[in-house]
PDB file of C-alpha atoms (C1' of nucleotides) in Angstrom:
ATOM      1  CA  MET A  59     128.838  44.323 -31.590  1.00  0.00           C
ATOM      2  CA  LEU A  60     130.269  41.594 -29.414  1.00  0.00           C
ATOM      3  CA  LYS A  61     129.743  37.899 -30.104  1.00  0.00           C
ATOM      4  CA  LEU A  62     128.889  35.820 -27.049  1.00  0.00           C
ATOM      5  CA  PRO A  63     131.945  33.799 -25.936  1.00  0.00           C
ATOM      6  CA  TYR A  64     132.034  30.004 -25.778  1.00  0.00           C
ATOM      7  CA  SER A  65     131.980  30.197 -21.990  1.00  0.00           C
ATOM      8  CA  PHE A  66     128.442  31.622 -22.165  1.00  0.00           C
ATOM      9  CA  TYR A  67     127.178  28.447 -23.824  1.00  0.00           C
ATOM     10  CA  GLN A  68     128.899  26.044 -21.431  1.00  0.00           C
ATOM     11  CA  ASN A  69     126.353  26.663 -18.669  1.00  0.00           C
ATOM     12  CA  SER A  70     124.631  23.333 -18.013  1.00  0.00           C
ATOM     13  CA  ASN A  71     121.600  25.044 -16.485  1.00  0.00           C
ATOM     14  CA  VAL A  72     119.649  25.196 -19.746  1.00  0.00           C
ATOM     15  CA  ASN A  73     116.688  27.008 -18.208  1.00  0.00           C
ATOM     16  CA  GLU A  74     118.902  29.797 -16.928  1.00  0.00           C
ATOM     17  CA  LEU A  75     120.584  30.034 -20.302  1.00  0.00           C
ATOM     18  CA  ALA A  76     117.263  30.194 -22.142  1.00  0.00           C
ATOM     19  CA  VAL A  77     116.396  33.239 -20.034  1.00  0.00           C
ATOM     20  CA  GLN A  78     119.800  34.830 -20.635  1.00  0.00           C
ATOM     21  CA  LEU A  79     119.381  34.516 -24.406  1.00  0.00           C
ATOM     22  CA  LEU A  80     116.378  36.852 -24.290  1.00  0.00           C
ATOM     23  CA  GLY A  81     117.526  40.292 -25.437  1.00  0.00           C
ATOM     24  CA  LYS A  82     120.563  38.904 -27.284  1.00  0.00           C
ATOM     25  CA  GLN A  83     120.836  39.426 -31.025  1.00  0.00           C
ATOM     26  CA  LEU A  84     120.822  36.689 -33.628  1.00  0.00           C
ATOM     27  CA  PHE A  85     122.322  37.412 -37.057  1.00  0.00           C
ATOM     28  CA  THR A  86     122.844  35.474 -40.262  1.00  0.00           C
ATOM     29  CA  PHE A  87     124.986  36.406 -43.228  1.00  0.00           C
ATOM     30  CA  ILE A  88     123.746  34.299 -46.130  1.00  0.00           C
ATOM     31  CA  ASP A  89     124.081  34.893 -49.872  1.00  0.00           C
ATOM     32  CA  GLY A  90     125.780  38.193 -49.076  1.00  0.00           C
ATOM     33  CA  GLN A  91     122.763  39.375 -47.093  1.00  0.00           C
ATOM     34  CA  LEU A  92     122.896  40.409 -43.449  1.00  0.00           C
ATOM     35  CA  THR A  93     119.712  39.838 -41.464  1.00  0.00           C
ATOM     36  CA  GLY A  94     119.002  39.613 -37.766  1.00  0.00           C
ATOM     37  CA  GLY A  95     117.119  40.767 -34.708  1.00  0.00           C
ATOM     38  CA  THR A  96     116.645  40.589 -30.957  1.00  0.00           C
ATOM     39  CA  ILE A  97     115.617  37.287 -29.373  1.00  0.00           C
ATOM     40  CA  VAL A  98     112.344  37.714 -27.485  1.00  0.00           C
ATOM     41  CA  GLU A  99     111.130  34.120 -27.051  1.00  0.00           C
ATOM     42  CA  THR A 100     112.921  30.848 -26.239  1.00  0.00           C
ATOM     43  CA  GLU A 101     112.232  27.312 -25.054  1.00  0.00           C
ATOM     44  CA  ALA A 102     114.580  25.083 -23.044  1.00  0.00           C
ATOM     45  CA  TYR A 103     115.069  21.416 -23.978  1.00  0.00           C
ATOM     46  CA  LYS A 104     116.851  19.534 -21.249  1.00  0.00           C
ATOM     47  CA  GLY A 105     118.709  16.666 -22.868  1.00  0.00           C
ATOM     48  CA  VAL A 106     118.253  13.072 -21.801  1.00  0.00           C
ATOM     49  CA  GLU A 107     115.764  13.736 -18.994  1.00  0.00           C
ATOM     50  CA  ASP A 108     113.304  15.782 -21.077  1.00  0.00           C
ATOM     51  CA  LYS A 109     110.611  13.773 -22.848  1.00  0.00           C
ATOM     52  CA  ALA A 110     110.079  16.591 -25.346  1.00  0.00           C
ATOM     53  CA  SER A 111     113.746  16.600 -26.368  1.00  0.00           C
ATOM     54  CA  HIS A 112     115.002  14.743 -29.411  1.00  0.00           C
ATOM     55  CA  ALA A 113     117.770  13.407 -27.188  1.00  0.00           C
ATOM     56  CA  TYR A 114     115.420  12.010 -24.528  1.00  0.00           C
ATOM     57  CA  GLY A 115     116.767   8.869 -22.915  1.00  0.00           C
ATOM     58  CA  GLY A 116     120.160   9.424 -24.513  1.00  0.00           C
ATOM     59  CA  ARG A 117     118.951   8.848 -28.082  1.00  0.00           C
ATOM     60  CA  PHE A 118     121.920   9.329 -30.368  1.00  0.00           C
ATOM     61  CA  THR A 119     121.308   9.415 -34.130  1.00  0.00           C
ATOM     62  CA  PRO A 120     122.798  11.154 -37.163  1.00  0.00           C
ATOM     63  CA  ARG A 121     120.370  14.006 -36.563  1.00  0.00           C
ATOM     64  CA  THR A 122     120.700  14.371 -32.797  1.00  0.00           C
ATOM     65  CA  GLN A 123     124.464  14.002 -32.597  1.00  0.00           C
ATOM     66  CA  THR A 124     124.705  17.771 -33.061  1.00  0.00           C
ATOM     67  CA  MET A 125     123.026  18.255 -29.698  1.00  0.00           C
ATOM     68  CA  TYR A 126     125.833  16.382 -27.953  1.00  0.00           C
ATOM     69  CA  GLN A 127     128.483  18.791 -29.182  1.00  0.00           C
ATOM     70  CA  SER A 128     130.075  21.354 -26.922  1.00  0.00           C
ATOM     71  CA  GLY A 129     127.818  24.400 -26.379  1.00  0.00           C
ATOM     72  CA  GLY A 130     128.089  27.204 -28.906  1.00  0.00           C
ATOM     73  CA  VAL A 131     126.934  25.582 -32.155  1.00  0.00           C
ATOM     74  CA  SER A 132     123.619  25.629 -34.019  1.00  0.00           C
ATOM     75  CA  TYR A 133     121.139  22.756 -34.263  1.00  0.00           C
ATOM     76  CA  VAL A 134     118.797  23.114 -37.230  1.00  0.00           C
ATOM     77  CA  TYR A 135     116.283  20.495 -38.273  1.00  0.00           C
ATOM     78  CA  LEU A 136     113.240  20.158 -40.488  1.00  0.00           C
ATOM     79  CA  CYS A 137     109.776  19.942 -38.960  1.00  0.00           C
ATOM     80  CA  TYR A 138     106.632  18.763 -40.745  1.00  0.00           C
ATOM     81  CA  GLY A 139     108.668  18.473 -43.917  1.00  0.00           C
ATOM     82  CA  ILE A 140     108.374  22.221 -44.422  1.00  0.00           C
ATOM     83  CA  HIS A 141     109.761  24.312 -41.604  1.00  0.00           C
ATOM     84  CA  HIS A 142     113.318  24.724 -40.402  1.00  0.00           C
ATOM     85  CA  LEU A 143     113.700  25.247 -36.667  1.00  0.00           C
ATOM     86  CA  PHE A 144     116.789  26.868 -35.156  1.00  0.00           C
ATOM     87  CA  ASN A 145     118.230  25.827 -31.788  1.00  0.00           C
ATOM     88  CA  VAL A 146     121.277  26.821 -29.774  1.00  0.00           C
ATOM     89  CA  VAL A 147     123.289  23.874 -28.446  1.00  0.00           C
ATOM     90  CA  THR A 148     124.381  24.445 -24.836  1.00  0.00           C
ATOM     91  CA  ALA A 149     126.306  22.771 -21.996  1.00  0.00           C
ATOM     92  CA  PRO A 150     129.672  20.948 -22.268  1.00  0.00           C
ATOM     93  CA  GLN A 151     130.234  18.203 -24.847  1.00  0.00           C
ATOM     94  CA  GLY A 152     128.204  15.062 -24.134  1.00  0.00           C
ATOM     95  CA  THR A 153     125.245  16.887 -22.552  1.00  0.00           C
ATOM     96  CA  PRO A 154     122.557  17.333 -25.259  1.00  0.00           C
ATOM     97  CA  HIS A 155     120.835  20.453 -23.952  1.00  0.00           C
ATOM     98  CA  ALA A 156     119.412  22.957 -26.440  1.00  0.00           C
ATOM     99  CA  VAL A 157     117.415  26.179 -26.565  1.00  0.00           C
ATOM    100  CA  LEU A 158     114.823  26.669 -29.316  1.00  0.00           C
ATOM    101  CA  ILE A 159     114.569  30.242 -30.594  1.00  0.00           C
ATOM    102  CA  ARG A 160     110.868  30.948 -31.107  1.00  0.00           C
ATOM    103  CA  GLY A 161     110.586  34.717 -31.530  1.00  0.00           C
ATOM    104  CA  LEU A 162     112.728  37.529 -32.920  1.00  0.00           C
ATOM    105  CA  GLU A 163     112.269  41.301 -33.111  1.00  0.00           C
ATOM    106  CA  PRO A 164     113.585  42.370 -36.555  1.00  0.00           C
ATOM    107  CA  LEU A 165     116.527  44.793 -36.669  1.00  0.00           C
ATOM    108  CA  GLU A 166     118.741  44.218 -39.726  1.00  0.00           C
ATOM    109  CA  GLY A 167     117.904  43.459 -43.341  1.00  0.00           C
ATOM    110  CA  LEU A 168     114.190  44.084 -43.060  1.00  0.00           C
ATOM    111  CA  SER A 169     113.585  44.136 -46.810  1.00  0.00           C
ATOM    112  CA  ILE A 170     115.519  40.878 -47.262  1.00  0.00           C
ATOM    113  CA  MET A 171     113.413  39.173 -44.611  1.00  0.00           C
ATOM    114  CA  LEU A 172     110.170  40.458 -46.133  1.00  0.00           C
ATOM    115  CA  GLU A 173     111.224  39.064 -49.487  1.00  0.00           C
ATOM    116  CA  ARG A 174     112.126  35.653 -48.055  1.00  0.00           C
ATOM    117  CA  ARG A 175     108.723  35.495 -46.358  1.00  0.00           C
ATOM    118  CA  ASN A 176     106.846  36.715 -49.446  1.00  0.00           C
ATOM    119  CA  MET A 177     105.468  39.635 -47.507  1.00  0.00           C
ATOM    120  CA  SER A 178     105.140  43.230 -48.676  1.00  0.00           C
ATOM    121  CA  MET A 179     104.843  45.048 -45.378  1.00  0.00           C
ATOM    122  CA  LEU A 180     106.075  44.534 -41.851  1.00  0.00           C
ATOM    123  CA  LYS A 181     103.756  42.520 -39.649  1.00  0.00           C
ATOM    124  CA  PRO A 182     104.617  40.814 -36.351  1.00  0.00           C
ATOM    125  CA  ASN A 183     104.295  37.364 -37.880  1.00  0.00           C
ATOM    126  CA  LEU A 184     107.358  38.095 -40.028  1.00  0.00           C
ATOM    127  CA  THR A 185     109.524  36.564 -37.297  1.00  0.00           C
ATOM    128  CA  ALA A 186     107.056  35.401 -34.606  1.00  0.00           C
ATOM    129  CA  GLY A 187     107.324  31.615 -34.416  1.00  0.00           C
ATOM    130  CA  PRO A 188     110.304  29.282 -34.904  1.00  0.00           C
ATOM    131  CA  GLY A 189     109.575  28.267 -38.501  1.00  0.00           C
ATOM    132  CA  ALA A 190     108.812  31.836 -39.509  1.00  0.00           C
ATOM    133  CA  LEU A 191     111.983  33.395 -38.120  1.00  0.00           C
ATOM    134  CA  ALA A 192     114.165  30.665 -39.611  1.00  0.00           C
ATOM    135  CA  LYS A 193     112.723  31.388 -43.034  1.00  0.00           C
ATOM    136  CA  ALA A 194     113.130  35.147 -42.593  1.00  0.00           C
ATOM    137  CA  LEU A 195     116.807  34.684 -41.690  1.00  0.00           C
ATOM    138  CA  GLY A 196     117.426  32.241 -44.532  1.00  0.00           C
ATOM    139  CA  ILE A 197     118.210  29.396 -42.146  1.00  0.00           C
ATOM    140  CA  ASP A 198     118.052  25.840 -43.478  1.00  0.00           C
ATOM    141  CA  ARG A 199     119.700  22.524 -42.674  1.00  0.00           C
ATOM    142  CA  THR A 200     122.970  23.522 -44.305  1.00  0.00           C
ATOM    143  CA  LEU A 201     123.432  25.759 -41.242  1.00  0.00           C
ATOM    144  CA  ASN A 202     123.208  22.793 -38.874  1.00  0.00           C
ATOM    145  CA  ALA A 203     126.176  22.341 -36.509  1.00  0.00           C
ATOM    146  CA  LYS A 204     127.651  25.747 -37.370  1.00  0.00           C
ATOM    147  CA  ASP A 205     129.902  27.565 -34.933  1.00  0.00           C
ATOM    148  CA  LEU A 206     127.908  30.412 -33.349  1.00  0.00           C
ATOM    149  CA  LEU A 207     131.026  32.592 -33.317  1.00  0.00           C
ATOM    150  CA  GLY A 208     131.497  32.148 -37.065  1.00  0.00           C
ATOM    151  CA  ASP A 209     130.664  34.484 -39.943  1.00  0.00           C
ATOM    152  CA  GLU A 210     127.505  32.773 -41.278  1.00  0.00           C
ATOM    153  CA  ILE A 211     125.409  32.755 -38.115  1.00  0.00           C
ATOM    154  CA  TRP A 212     126.167  34.209 -34.716  1.00  0.00           C
ATOM    155  CA  ILE A 213     124.669  35.648 -31.540  1.00  0.00           C
ATOM    156  CA  ALA A 214     125.793  38.997 -30.140  1.00  0.00           C
ATOM    157  CA  GLU A 215     125.487  40.938 -26.919  1.00  0.00           C
ATOM    158  CA  ASN A 216     124.107  44.460 -27.176  1.00  0.00           C
ATOM    159  CA  GLY A 217     123.574  45.509 -23.605  1.00  0.00           C
ATOM    160  CA  ILE A 218     119.866  44.687 -23.386  1.00  0.00           C
ATOM    161  CA  TYR A 219     118.948  43.080 -20.095  1.00  0.00           C
ATOM    162  CA  TYR A 220     115.425  42.294 -19.011  1.00  0.00           C
ATOM    163  CA  THR A 221     114.379  42.281 -15.391  1.00  0.00           C
ATOM    164  CA  GLU A 222     112.384  39.409 -13.992  1.00  0.00           C
ATOM    165  CA  ASP A 223     109.111  41.322 -14.037  1.00  0.00           C
ATOM    166  CA  GLN A 224     109.414  41.877 -17.798  1.00  0.00           C
ATOM    167  CA  LEU A 225     109.676  38.147 -18.458  1.00  0.00           C
ATOM    168  CA  VAL A 226     107.108  35.365 -18.448  1.00  0.00           C
ATOM    169  CA  ALA A 227     107.579  31.595 -18.076  1.00  0.00           C
ATOM    170  CA  SER A 228     104.870  29.322 -19.501  1.00  0.00           C
ATOM    171  CA  PRO A 229     104.386  25.758 -20.803  1.00  0.00           C
ATOM    172  CA  ARG A 230     106.084  24.894 -24.056  1.00  0.00           C
ATOM    173  CA  VAL A 231     104.233  24.828 -27.367  1.00  0.00           C
ATOM    174  CA  GLY A 232     103.554  21.829 -29.584  1.00  0.00           C
ATOM    175  CA  VAL A 233     104.890  19.188 -27.221  1.00  0.00           C
ATOM    176  CA  ASN A 234     101.681  17.541 -26.026  1.00  0.00           C
ATOM    177  CA  TYR A 235     103.130  14.153 -26.880  1.00  0.00           C
ATOM    178  CA  ALA A 236     105.615  14.622 -24.016  1.00  0.00           C
ATOM    179  CA  GLY A 237     103.037  13.654 -21.392  1.00  0.00           C
ATOM    180  CA  ASP A 238     103.653  15.167 -17.978  1.00  0.00           C
ATOM    181  CA  HIS A 239     106.704  17.021 -19.268  1.00  0.00           C
ATOM    182  CA  ALA A 240     104.466  19.029 -21.591  1.00  0.00           C
ATOM    183  CA  LEU A 241     103.374  21.080 -18.602  1.00  0.00           C
ATOM    184  CA  LEU A 242     106.829  22.245 -17.537  1.00  0.00           C
ATOM    185  CA  PRO A 243     107.039  26.078 -17.773  1.00  0.00           C
ATOM    186  CA  TRP A 244     110.180  26.084 -19.894  1.00  0.00           C
ATOM    187  CA  ARG A 245     109.018  28.597 -22.486  1.00  0.00           C
ATOM    188  CA  TYR A 246     110.277  32.092 -21.785  1.00  0.00           C
ATOM    189  CA  TYR A 247     109.305  35.346 -23.459  1.00  0.00           C
ATOM    190  CA  VAL A 248     109.335  39.116 -23.108  1.00  0.00           C
ATOM    191  CA  LYS A 249     106.037  40.364 -21.754  1.00  0.00           C
ATOM    192  CA  GLY A 250     104.045  42.435 -24.238  1.00  0.00           C
ATOM    193  CA  ASN A 251     106.481  42.073 -27.150  1.00  0.00           C
ATOM    194  CA  LYS A 252     104.731  41.895 -30.534  1.00  0.00           C
ATOM    195  CA  TYR A 253     107.163  39.320 -31.894  1.00  0.00           C
ATOM    196  CA  VAL A 254     106.328  36.607 -29.395  1.00  0.00           C
ATOM    197  CA  SER A 255     104.507  33.768 -31.163  1.00  0.00           C
ATOM    198  CA  ARG A 256     100.857  33.242 -30.375  1.00  0.00           C
ATOM    199  CA  PRO A 257      99.335  29.804 -30.060  1.00  0.00           C
ATOM    200  CA  ASN A 258      97.258  29.199 -33.189  1.00  0.00           C
ATOM    201  CA  SER A 259      93.904  30.842 -32.639  1.00  0.00           C
TER     202      SER A 259
ATOM    203  C1'  DC B 132     112.965  -1.380 -47.591  1.00  0.00           C
ATOM    204  C1'  DT B 133     108.625   0.444 -45.448  1.00  0.00           C
ATOM    205  C1'  DT B 134     105.928   3.158 -42.599  1.00  0.00           C
ATOM    206  C1'  DA B 135     104.273   6.669 -39.240  1.00  0.00           C
ATOM    207  C1'  DC B 136     104.632  11.082 -37.704  1.00  0.00           C
ATOM    208  C1'  DG B 137     106.295  15.758 -36.100  1.00  0.00           C
ATOM    209  C1'  DA B 138     109.716  21.465 -30.978  1.00  0.00           C
ATOM    210  C1'  DT B 139     104.501  24.468 -37.528  1.00  0.00           C
ATOM    211  C1'  DT B 140     102.360  27.634 -40.577  1.00  0.00           C
ATOM    212  C1'  DG B 141      99.215  29.404 -44.064  1.00  0.00           C
ATOM    213  C1'  DT B 142      94.842  29.270 -46.100  1.00  0.00           C
ATOM    214  C1'  DC B 143      90.161  28.536 -46.251  1.00  0.00           C
ATOM    215  C1'  DT B 144      85.471  28.586 -44.122  1.00  0.00           C
TER     216       DT B 144
ATOM    217  C1'  DG C  38      88.268  27.175 -35.756  1.00  0.00           C
ATOM    218  C1'  DA C  39      89.675  23.419 -38.836  1.00  0.00           C
ATOM    219  C1'  DC C  40      92.803  21.272 -41.862  1.00  0.00           C
ATOM    220  C1'  DA C  41      96.123  20.398 -45.519  1.00  0.00           C
ATOM    221  C1'  DA C  42     100.954  20.749 -46.908  1.00  0.00           C
ATOM    222  C1'  DT C  43     105.163  17.756 -47.280  1.00  0.00           C
ATOM    223  C1'  DC C  44     109.567  15.070 -46.341  1.00  0.00           C
ATOM    224  C1'  DG C  45     113.426  13.868 -43.292  1.00  0.00           C
ATOM    225  C1'  DT C  46     114.008  11.001 -39.434  1.00  0.00           C
ATOM    226  C1'  DA C  47     113.749   6.992 -36.719  1.00  0.00           C
ATOM    227  C1'  DA C  48     112.054   2.645 -35.796  1.00  0.00           C
ATOM    228  C1'  DG C  49     110.354  -1.732 -37.355  1.00  0.00           C
ATOM    229  C1'  DC C  50     110.543  -5.698 -40.388  1.00  0.00           C
TER     230       DC C  50
END
DNA sequence: CTTACGATTGTCT
DNA sequence: GACAATCGTAAGC
């Protein structure tokens, strides 16, 4: 297992990087428990020029300052007062680009993840959706701004590469407030994978 | 200090 | 398909 190097995260083309993260493996080691899986769904958030980004227009606050760090750290925040969402900070320091991880195919620590989600048997919604996968991996705000080459949370390469015809680009989810930017096809996922989140239906 | 709201999910009908 | 849960964050006074 090989952790992705810092150079991987320095790419300032956040859309390209969101695609490259598909097929990589995200792991956490929390409370002595190893859990993780393969990333199958991402969304790109393009810093100051993206109306859907927390850093739109250069907004710099105690929360968003993490996004301005040099690529290769985590950005975790609370949504709706309930759900923790996990992002990968990318691009060189000062450029607040980030990639939201929205779907994960479980690999390690299945029983731990089931327990954290209060589920008794494996169903796709164990880790389909950003809030769901964060809970399954035990991610909360104490993991904000962590080094992604550390020993609490990291992303590894495992030789999985998807070809373009296996991938789909579509509009992002839950960002209607972003006006015209809500239509940008910056959500990427693996075609046909069961662990890609479905719009509420 | 006060207030409005969200990069969502689970439960109920 | 509809809606409640629930609180940190950011902006306004």
